[in-house]
Short mmCIF file of C-alpha atoms in Angstrom, two decimals:
data_model
loop_
_atom_site.label_atom_id
_atom_site.label_comp_id
_atom_site.label_asym_id
_atom_site.label_seq_id
_atom_site.Cartn_x
_atom_site.Cartn_y
_atom_site.Cartn_z
CA MET Q 1 -23.45 18.61 -2.47
CA ILE Q 2 -21.97 17.03 0.67
CA THR Q 3 -19.42 15.17 -1.46
CA TYR Q 4 -18.54 18.42 -3.23
CA PHE Q 5 -17.81 20.26 0.02
CA ARG Q 6 -15.89 17.26 1.37
CA ASP Q 7 -13.74 17.27 -1.77
CA ILE Q 8 -13.15 21.01 -1.32
CA LEU Q 9 -12.03 20.52 2.29
CA SER Q 10 -9.69 17.68 1.27
CA GLY Q 11 -8.24 19.72 -1.60
CA LYS Q 12 -9.56 17.49 -4.38
CA GLU Q 13 -12.08 20.02 -5.65
CA PHE Q 14 -11.10 23.48 -6.91
CA ILE Q 15 -12.75 26.69 -5.64
CA THR Q 16 -13.20 28.96 -8.63
CA ASP Q 17 -12.53 32.70 -8.64
CA HIS Q 18 -16.19 33.28 -9.43
CA ILE Q 19 -17.30 31.45 -6.27
CA ARG Q 20 -14.75 33.28 -4.10
CA PHE Q 21 -15.66 36.77 -5.31
CA GLU Q 22 -19.40 36.11 -5.50
CA PHE Q 23 -19.43 34.81 -1.92
CA ALA Q 24 -17.48 37.84 -0.68
CA ARG Q 25 -19.81 40.20 -2.59
CA ILE Q 26 -22.94 38.73 -1.01
CA VAL Q 27 -21.53 38.62 2.54
CA ILE Q 28 -20.22 42.21 2.44
CA ALA Q 29 -23.54 43.42 0.99
CA ILE Q 30 -25.41 41.74 3.87
CA ILE Q 31 -23.10 43.41 6.43
CA HIS Q 32 -23.76 46.80 4.81
CA ILE Q 33 -27.51 46.21 4.94
CA ILE Q 34 -27.27 45.39 8.67
CA LEU Q 35 -25.25 48.57 9.23
CA LEU Q 36 -27.74 50.55 7.21
CA PHE Q 37 -30.54 49.61 9.63
CA LEU Q 38 -28.31 50.34 12.61
CA PHE Q 39 -27.54 53.80 11.25
CA LEU Q 40 -31.23 54.35 10.59
CA TYR Q 41 -31.90 53.43 14.21
CA ILE Q 42 -29.67 56.24 15.48
CA LYS Q 43 -30.80 58.56 12.65
CA CYS Q 44 -27.31 59.03 11.23
CA TYR Q 45 -28.52 59.76 7.73
CA GLN Q 46 -25.14 60.52 6.17
CA LEU Q 47 -24.04 56.95 6.94
CA VAL Q 48 -27.45 55.66 5.81
CA ALA Q 49 -26.84 57.34 2.45
CA PHE Q 50 -23.28 55.98 2.30
CA ASN Q 51 -24.47 52.41 3.04
CA THR Q 52 -27.27 52.69 0.50
CA VAL Q 53 -24.76 53.58 -2.20
CA SER Q 54 -22.50 50.74 -1.01
CA VAL Q 55 -25.30 48.18 -1.19
CA LEU Q 56 -26.17 49.35 -4.71
CA PHE Q 57 -22.47 49.03 -5.61
CA TYR Q 58 -22.38 45.37 -4.48
CA ALA Q 59 -25.72 44.63 -6.12
CA PHE Q 60 -24.90 45.93 -9.59
CA PRO Q 61 -21.42 47.23 -10.62
CA LEU Q 62 -19.46 44.67 -8.62
CA GLU Q 63 -21.72 41.84 -9.77
CA ALA Q 64 -21.07 42.92 -13.38
CA LEU Q 65 -17.29 42.96 -12.80
CA ILE Q 66 -17.37 39.44 -11.36
CA ARG Q 67 -19.58 38.18 -14.17
CA LYS Q 68 -17.10 39.58 -16.72
CA LYS Q 69 -14.19 38.06 -14.74
CA ASN Q 70 -12.57 41.45 -14.07
CA TYR Q 71 -11.31 40.10 -10.76
CA THR Q 72 -8.42 42.53 -10.29
CA ILE Q 73 -10.70 45.55 -10.56
CA ALA Q 74 -13.29 43.78 -8.40
CA LEU Q 75 -10.72 43.21 -5.64
CA ILE Q 76 -9.36 46.77 -5.72
CA SER Q 77 -12.81 48.39 -5.80
CA THR Q 78 -14.13 46.18 -2.97
CA PHE Q 79 -11.06 46.84 -0.85
CA LEU Q 80 -11.28 50.60 -1.36
CA GLU Q 81 -15.03 50.67 -0.68
CA VAL Q 82 -14.64 48.84 2.64
CA VAL Q 83 -11.65 50.98 3.67
CA MET Q 84 -13.43 54.20 2.77
CA HIS Q 85 -16.56 53.03 4.56
CA ALA Q 86 -14.53 52.28 7.71
CA PHE Q 87 -12.82 55.68 7.37
CA PHE Q 88 -16.06 57.62 6.95
CA ALA Q 89 -17.90 55.67 9.70
CA THR Q 90 -15.03 56.20 12.16
CA LEU Q 91 -14.84 59.95 11.49
CA THR Q 92 -18.60 60.20 11.88
CA LEU Q 93 -19.22 58.01 14.94
CA GLY Q 94 -15.81 57.73 16.59
CA TRP Q 95 -13.03 55.24 17.18
CA ASN Q 96 -14.88 53.18 19.79
CA PHE Q 97 -17.24 51.61 17.23
CA GLY Q 98 -14.41 49.43 15.93
CA PHE Q 99 -14.85 50.14 12.21
CA SER Q 100 -11.06 50.51 11.91
CA LEU Q 101 -10.75 46.75 12.51
CA TYR Q 102 -12.02 46.10 8.98
CA ASN Q 103 -8.93 47.86 7.60
CA ILE Q 104 -6.65 45.46 9.47
CA GLY Q 105 -8.57 42.32 8.51
CA LEU Q 106 -8.77 43.37 4.86
CA ILE Q 107 -5.00 43.33 4.47
CA TYR Q 108 -4.88 39.55 4.94
CA VAL Q 109 -7.89 39.12 2.63
CA ALA Q 110 -6.21 41.18 -0.10
CA TYR Q 111 -3.05 39.05 0.02
CA TYR Q 112 -5.19 35.90 -0.05
CA TYR Q 113 -7.15 36.91 -3.14
CA ALA Q 114 -4.08 38.22 -4.96
CA TYR Q 115 -2.11 35.06 -4.27
CA ILE Q 116 -4.81 32.54 -5.03
CA SER Q 117 -6.38 34.12 -8.13
CA PRO Q 118 -4.63 33.16 -11.41
CA THR Q 119 -6.00 36.28 -13.12
CA ILE Q 120 -4.34 38.71 -10.68
CA ARG Q 121 -0.74 39.17 -11.78
CA LYS Q 122 0.69 41.48 -9.12
CA LYS Q 123 0.72 38.92 -6.32
CA ILE Q 124 2.79 41.02 -3.89
CA LEU Q 125 2.77 44.57 -5.23
CA MET Q 126 -0.98 45.11 -5.48
CA PRO Q 127 -1.99 43.88 -1.98
CA SER Q 128 1.04 45.68 -0.53
CA ILE Q 129 -0.13 48.98 -2.03
CA LEU Q 130 -3.66 48.35 -0.77
CA GLY Q 131 -2.28 47.48 2.66
CA LEU Q 132 -0.30 50.74 2.81
CA ILE Q 133 -3.43 52.69 1.84
CA SER Q 134 -5.33 50.92 4.61
CA LEU Q 135 -2.52 51.67 7.10
CA PHE Q 136 -2.39 55.34 6.12
CA LEU Q 137 -6.17 55.84 6.41
CA THR Q 138 -6.29 53.97 9.72
CA VAL Q 139 -3.59 56.20 11.22
CA MET Q 140 -5.32 59.32 9.84
CA MET Q 141 -8.70 58.36 11.32
CA ARG Q 142 -7.06 57.60 14.68
CA LEU Q 143 -5.34 60.98 14.73
CA TYR Q 144 -8.51 62.77 13.67
CA THR Q 145 -10.75 61.12 16.27
CA TYR Q 146 -8.12 61.74 18.95
CA ALA Q 147 -7.90 65.43 18.07
CA PHE Q 148 -11.52 66.25 17.25
CA GLY Q 149 -13.73 63.39 18.39
CA PRO Q 150 -16.71 62.03 16.46
CA ALA Q 151 -18.80 64.24 14.18
CA TYR Q 152 -22.07 62.58 15.22
CA THR Q 153 -22.87 61.80 18.85
CA ASN Q 154 -26.61 61.15 18.96
CA TYR Q 155 -26.25 57.61 20.29
CA THR Q 156 -25.77 55.86 23.60
CA GLN Q 157 -22.53 54.30 24.79
CA GLY Q 158 -24.35 50.99 25.03
CA PHE Q 159 -25.17 51.18 21.33
CA ALA Q 160 -21.52 51.97 20.54
CA PHE Q 161 -20.43 49.00 22.65
CA LEU Q 162 -22.82 46.58 20.90
CA VAL Q 163 -21.74 47.74 17.44
CA SER Q 164 -18.06 47.45 18.40
CA VAL Q 165 -18.61 43.87 19.62
CA MET Q 166 -20.43 43.07 16.37
CA ASN Q 167 -17.54 44.51 14.34
CA ILE Q 168 -14.97 42.55 16.35
CA PHE Q 169 -17.04 39.40 15.86
CA ILE Q 170 -17.34 39.94 12.09
CA VAL Q 171 -13.66 40.78 11.55
CA VAL Q 172 -12.41 37.82 13.57
CA LEU Q 173 -14.77 35.46 11.72
CA MET Q 174 -13.63 37.00 8.44
CA ILE Q 175 -9.97 36.37 9.22
CA MET Q 176 -10.73 32.82 10.41
CA PHE Q 177 -12.80 32.11 7.31
CA PHE Q 178 -10.16 33.29 4.84
CA ALA Q 179 -7.41 31.57 6.82
CA SER Q 180 -9.46 28.37 6.47
CA LEU Q 181 -9.82 29.01 2.74
CA HIS Q 182 -6.08 29.54 2.54
CA THR Q 183 -5.50 26.20 4.26
CA ILE Q 184 -7.88 24.53 1.81
CA GLU Q 185 -6.03 26.09 -1.11
CA ILE Q 186 -2.72 24.82 0.29
CA ARG Q 187 -4.26 21.35 0.47
CA ARG Q 188 -5.36 21.78 -3.12
CA LYS Q 189 -1.81 22.65 -4.15
CA GLU Q 190 -0.50 19.62 -2.24
CA TYR Q 191 -3.09 17.40 -3.93
CA GLU Q 192 -2.09 18.75 -7.35
CA LEU Q 193 1.57 18.20 -6.50
CA ARG Q 194 0.94 14.60 -5.43
CA THR Q 195 -1.10 13.98 -8.57
CA SER Q 196 1.61 15.53 -10.72
CA ASN Q 197 4.31 13.47 -8.99
CA ARG Q 198 2.31 10.29 -9.59
CA LYS Q 199 2.01 11.16 -13.27
CA LEU Q 200 5.73 11.92 -13.49
CA ASP Q 201 6.50 8.67 -11.70
CA GLN Q 202 4.25 6.86 -14.16
CA LEU Q 203 6.05 8.47 -17.10
CA ALA Q 204 9.48 7.82 -15.61
CA HIS Q 205 8.94 4.19 -14.61
CA TYR Q 206 6.23 2.77 -16.86
CA ASP Q 207 5.75 2.18 -20.55
CA ALA Q 208 2.95 4.47 -21.78
CA LEU Q 209 1.46 1.91 -24.18
CA THR Q 210 1.47 -1.32 -22.18
CA LYS Q 211 1.49 0.07 -18.60
CA LEU Q 212 4.37 -2.30 -17.90
CA ARG Q 213 7.53 -1.01 -16.27
CA ASN Q 214 10.16 0.35 -18.61
CA ARG Q 215 13.64 -1.12 -18.89
CA HIS Q 216 15.37 1.48 -16.72
CA SER Q 217 12.79 1.07 -13.96
CA MET Q 218 13.13 -2.72 -14.14
CA SER Q 219 16.87 -2.51 -13.62
CA GLU Q 220 16.34 -0.41 -10.48
CA GLU Q 221 13.75 -2.84 -9.15
CA LEU Q 222 16.01 -5.85 -9.72
CA HIS Q 223 18.72 -4.33 -7.54
CA SER Q 224 16.19 -3.24 -4.93
CA ILE Q 225 14.59 -6.68 -4.63
CA LEU Q 226 17.23 -9.26 -5.38
CA ASP Q 227 20.07 -7.65 -3.43
CA LYS Q 228 18.01 -7.89 -0.23
CA SER Q 229 16.29 -11.26 -0.57
CA ASP Q 230 17.26 -14.93 -0.32
CA ASP Q 231 13.96 -16.18 -1.78
CA ASP Q 232 13.64 -18.09 -5.03
CA TYR Q 233 13.18 -15.95 -8.13
CA CYS Q 234 12.92 -16.71 -11.83
CA PHE Q 235 13.48 -14.58 -14.90
CA ILE Q 236 11.05 -15.05 -17.78
CA MET Q 237 11.86 -13.54 -21.15
CA CYS Q 238 8.96 -13.62 -23.61
CA ASP Q 239 8.37 -12.42 -27.13
CA ILE Q 240 5.26 -12.19 -29.35
CA ASP Q 241 5.55 -14.63 -32.25
CA ASP Q 242 5.65 -13.14 -35.75
CA PHE Q 243 4.94 -9.64 -34.45
CA LYS Q 244 6.52 -7.99 -37.48
CA LYS Q 245 4.07 -9.85 -39.69
CA ILE Q 246 1.16 -8.43 -37.68
CA ASN Q 247 2.46 -4.89 -38.12
CA ASP Q 248 3.05 -5.43 -41.85
CA GLU Q 249 -0.38 -6.98 -42.53
CA TYR Q 250 -2.64 -5.00 -40.22
CA GLY Q 251 -0.69 -1.84 -39.41
CA HIS Q 252 1.13 -0.54 -36.35
CA SER Q 253 -2.10 0.51 -34.62
CA CYS Q 254 -3.13 -3.14 -34.63
CA GLY Q 255 0.31 -4.10 -33.35
CA ASP Q 256 -0.17 -1.65 -30.48
CA LYS Q 257 -3.53 -3.24 -29.61
CA VAL Q 258 -1.91 -6.68 -29.59
CA LEU Q 259 0.87 -5.44 -27.29
CA LYS Q 260 -1.65 -3.87 -24.89
CA SER Q 261 -3.77 -7.03 -24.85
CA VAL Q 262 -0.79 -9.29 -24.18
CA ALA Q 263 0.50 -6.97 -21.44
CA SER Q 264 -2.93 -6.95 -19.82
CA ILE Q 265 -3.03 -10.77 -19.68
CA ILE Q 266 0.45 -10.86 -18.16
CA LEU Q 267 -0.39 -8.26 -15.52
CA ASN Q 268 -3.62 -10.04 -14.62
CA ASN Q 269 -1.65 -13.20 -13.84
CA LEU Q 270 0.92 -11.51 -11.61
CA ASN Q 271 0.65 -10.32 -8.02
CA GLU Q 272 2.42 -7.56 -6.11
CA LYS Q 273 5.51 -9.78 -5.61
CA HIS Q 274 6.04 -10.11 -9.37
CA ILE Q 275 7.27 -7.51 -11.84
CA ALA Q 276 6.92 -7.24 -15.62
CA CYS Q 277 8.52 -4.75 -17.95
CA ARG Q 278 8.64 -3.97 -21.63
CA TRP Q 279 12.23 -4.91 -22.27
CA GLY Q 280 12.26 -3.73 -25.84
CA GLY Q 281 9.88 -3.79 -28.84
CA GLU Q 282 7.61 -6.78 -28.34
CA GLU Q 283 9.93 -8.38 -25.75
CA ILE Q 284 8.70 -8.54 -22.15
CA LEU Q 285 10.79 -9.48 -19.11
CA ILE Q 286 9.10 -10.90 -16.00
CA LEU Q 287 10.56 -11.45 -12.53
CA LEU Q 288 8.60 -14.03 -10.57
CA LYS Q 289 9.07 -14.70 -6.88
CA ALA Q 290 8.84 -18.48 -7.34
CA ASN Q 291 10.85 -21.61 -7.97
CA ILE Q 292 11.20 -22.97 -11.49
CA GLU Q 293 8.24 -25.38 -11.18
CA TYR Q 294 5.76 -22.74 -10.06
CA ALA Q 295 7.16 -20.24 -12.56
CA ARG Q 296 6.48 -22.72 -15.35
CA LEU Q 297 2.86 -23.18 -14.21
CA VAL Q 298 2.23 -19.43 -14.16
CA THR Q 299 3.89 -18.99 -17.54
CA GLU Q 300 1.91 -21.84 -19.12
CA LYS Q 301 -1.30 -20.19 -17.94
CA ILE Q 302 -0.22 -16.88 -19.50
CA ARG Q 303 0.76 -18.62 -22.74
CA TYR Q 304 -2.60 -20.43 -22.90
CA GLU Q 305 -4.62 -17.23 -22.34
CA ILE Q 306 -2.63 -15.36 -24.99
CA GLU Q 307 -3.07 -18.18 -27.49
CA HIS Q 308 -6.86 -18.17 -27.00
CA GLN Q 309 -7.43 -14.43 -27.03
CA GLU Q 310 -8.75 -12.56 -30.06
CA VAL Q 311 -7.81 -8.97 -30.85
CA SER Q 312 -10.15 -6.97 -33.08
CA CYS Q 313 -8.35 -4.75 -35.55
CA LYS Q 314 -10.83 -2.91 -37.78
CA ASP Q 315 -12.43 -5.64 -39.92
CA HIS Q 316 -10.02 -8.35 -38.82
CA THR Q 317 -9.68 -10.63 -35.82
CA VAL Q 318 -6.06 -11.29 -34.95
CA LYS Q 319 -4.82 -14.24 -32.90
CA VAL Q 320 -1.29 -14.28 -31.56
CA THR Q 321 0.99 -16.60 -29.65
CA MET Q 322 3.99 -15.99 -27.42
CA THR Q 323 7.19 -17.88 -26.66
CA PHE Q 324 8.81 -17.91 -23.22
CA GLY Q 325 12.22 -18.69 -21.80
CA ILE Q 326 12.57 -19.28 -18.04
CA THR Q 327 15.72 -19.42 -15.96
CA PRO Q 328 16.15 -19.35 -12.17
CA TYR Q 329 18.00 -16.48 -10.57
CA LEU Q 330 21.37 -17.76 -9.36
CA ARG Q 331 23.11 -15.46 -6.92
CA GLU Q 332 26.54 -16.43 -8.14
CA HIS Q 333 25.56 -14.93 -11.50
CA SER Q 334 24.79 -11.34 -12.40
CA PHE Q 335 21.34 -10.16 -13.40
CA GLU Q 336 22.59 -9.69 -16.93
CA LYS Q 337 23.81 -13.29 -17.11
CA CYS Q 338 20.46 -14.68 -15.89
CA ILE Q 339 18.50 -12.49 -18.29
CA SER Q 340 20.80 -13.51 -21.12
CA ASP Q 341 20.21 -17.20 -20.27
CA ALA Q 342 16.44 -16.65 -20.32
CA ASP Q 343 16.79 -14.89 -23.68
CA LYS Q 344 18.74 -17.87 -25.09
CA LEU Q 345 15.99 -20.23 -23.97
CA LEU Q 346 13.44 -17.94 -25.62
CA TYR Q 347 15.43 -18.09 -28.85
CA LYS Q 348 15.55 -21.87 -28.55
CA GLY Q 349 11.75 -21.91 -28.27
CA LYS Q 350 11.48 -19.76 -31.39
CA GLN Q 351 13.65 -22.19 -33.31
CA THR Q 352 11.67 -25.25 -32.22
CA GLY Q 353 8.15 -24.22 -33.09
CA LYS Q 354 7.21 -21.09 -31.11
CA ASN Q 355 4.22 -20.76 -28.74
CA ARG Q 356 5.93 -22.68 -26.00
CA VAL Q 357 7.58 -22.38 -22.59
CA VAL Q 358 11.26 -23.41 -22.47
CA THR Q 359 13.26 -24.09 -19.34
CA ASP Q 360 16.73 -25.65 -18.81
#
């Protein structure tokens, strides 16, 4: 439970419409019950009757609307009930009780629910209409109480003061609470945006099958790294031996498993200073931050692990080998020239027996 609420506060966990509306239903019902007892205390039975009907509304019809996911109707009916309650209570007891404050606080709540709920379509129009209704009724009740005063006066000024403080307290907490929820929802949107951007970055820069970088991404990385560094680098071009034969004999799904397995071995032998990409088909290009001697050691280790791995394809166990060509990065040459040289060494390895590492 603690983890759940922490994830909500950080924006990782989603607050459902059902939770939002159900929470609001329960809290408003509790406030009406408290008011009911207060009105009983001063023997204002017309407001007791009104609050009794309100509590029954939150207990049954509104609960049914929320259960059936009729959130638009639930929002409108709740808003109108609270506004009408504030209107009737103000006309009955007077302006000093502070019931008009609920009308002001509700405007923000209406915009919050309309904006955040995916099932409410009129994001601006509906809360704006509700806000204008609230404004109109608030002005009307102010004019009425100014001209005629309260309809019921069998209470002390101390009681009116205490109820007004309670109403101020509730409305301020309500606004703070929904502002906090709004902040949480913004964090949720930011979290979704970051997650979406990471996925888009993954799609744009990495091969979906092997999780290696794609060719376009590799070209960008080469310029980013090599143009700014004087360290030793080596290009390694490698190719799975007889890959077409694997596809022909065992099917392309088996070929995909072989590619994924080979890519996994390569990635496991590289660190954050090295880059590997799927150059094309079964060809993989690696950039190692190393001199030619160290690059050969790393490549021999990769070749050995690939040679001794077994890939299960349905009822068959497939063993593959890989040939590698290594050339150092020479700054007087272009990237394309160095990669081409590595590719020529790879081809030389293919012609002289495969499953080997070839350097100059």
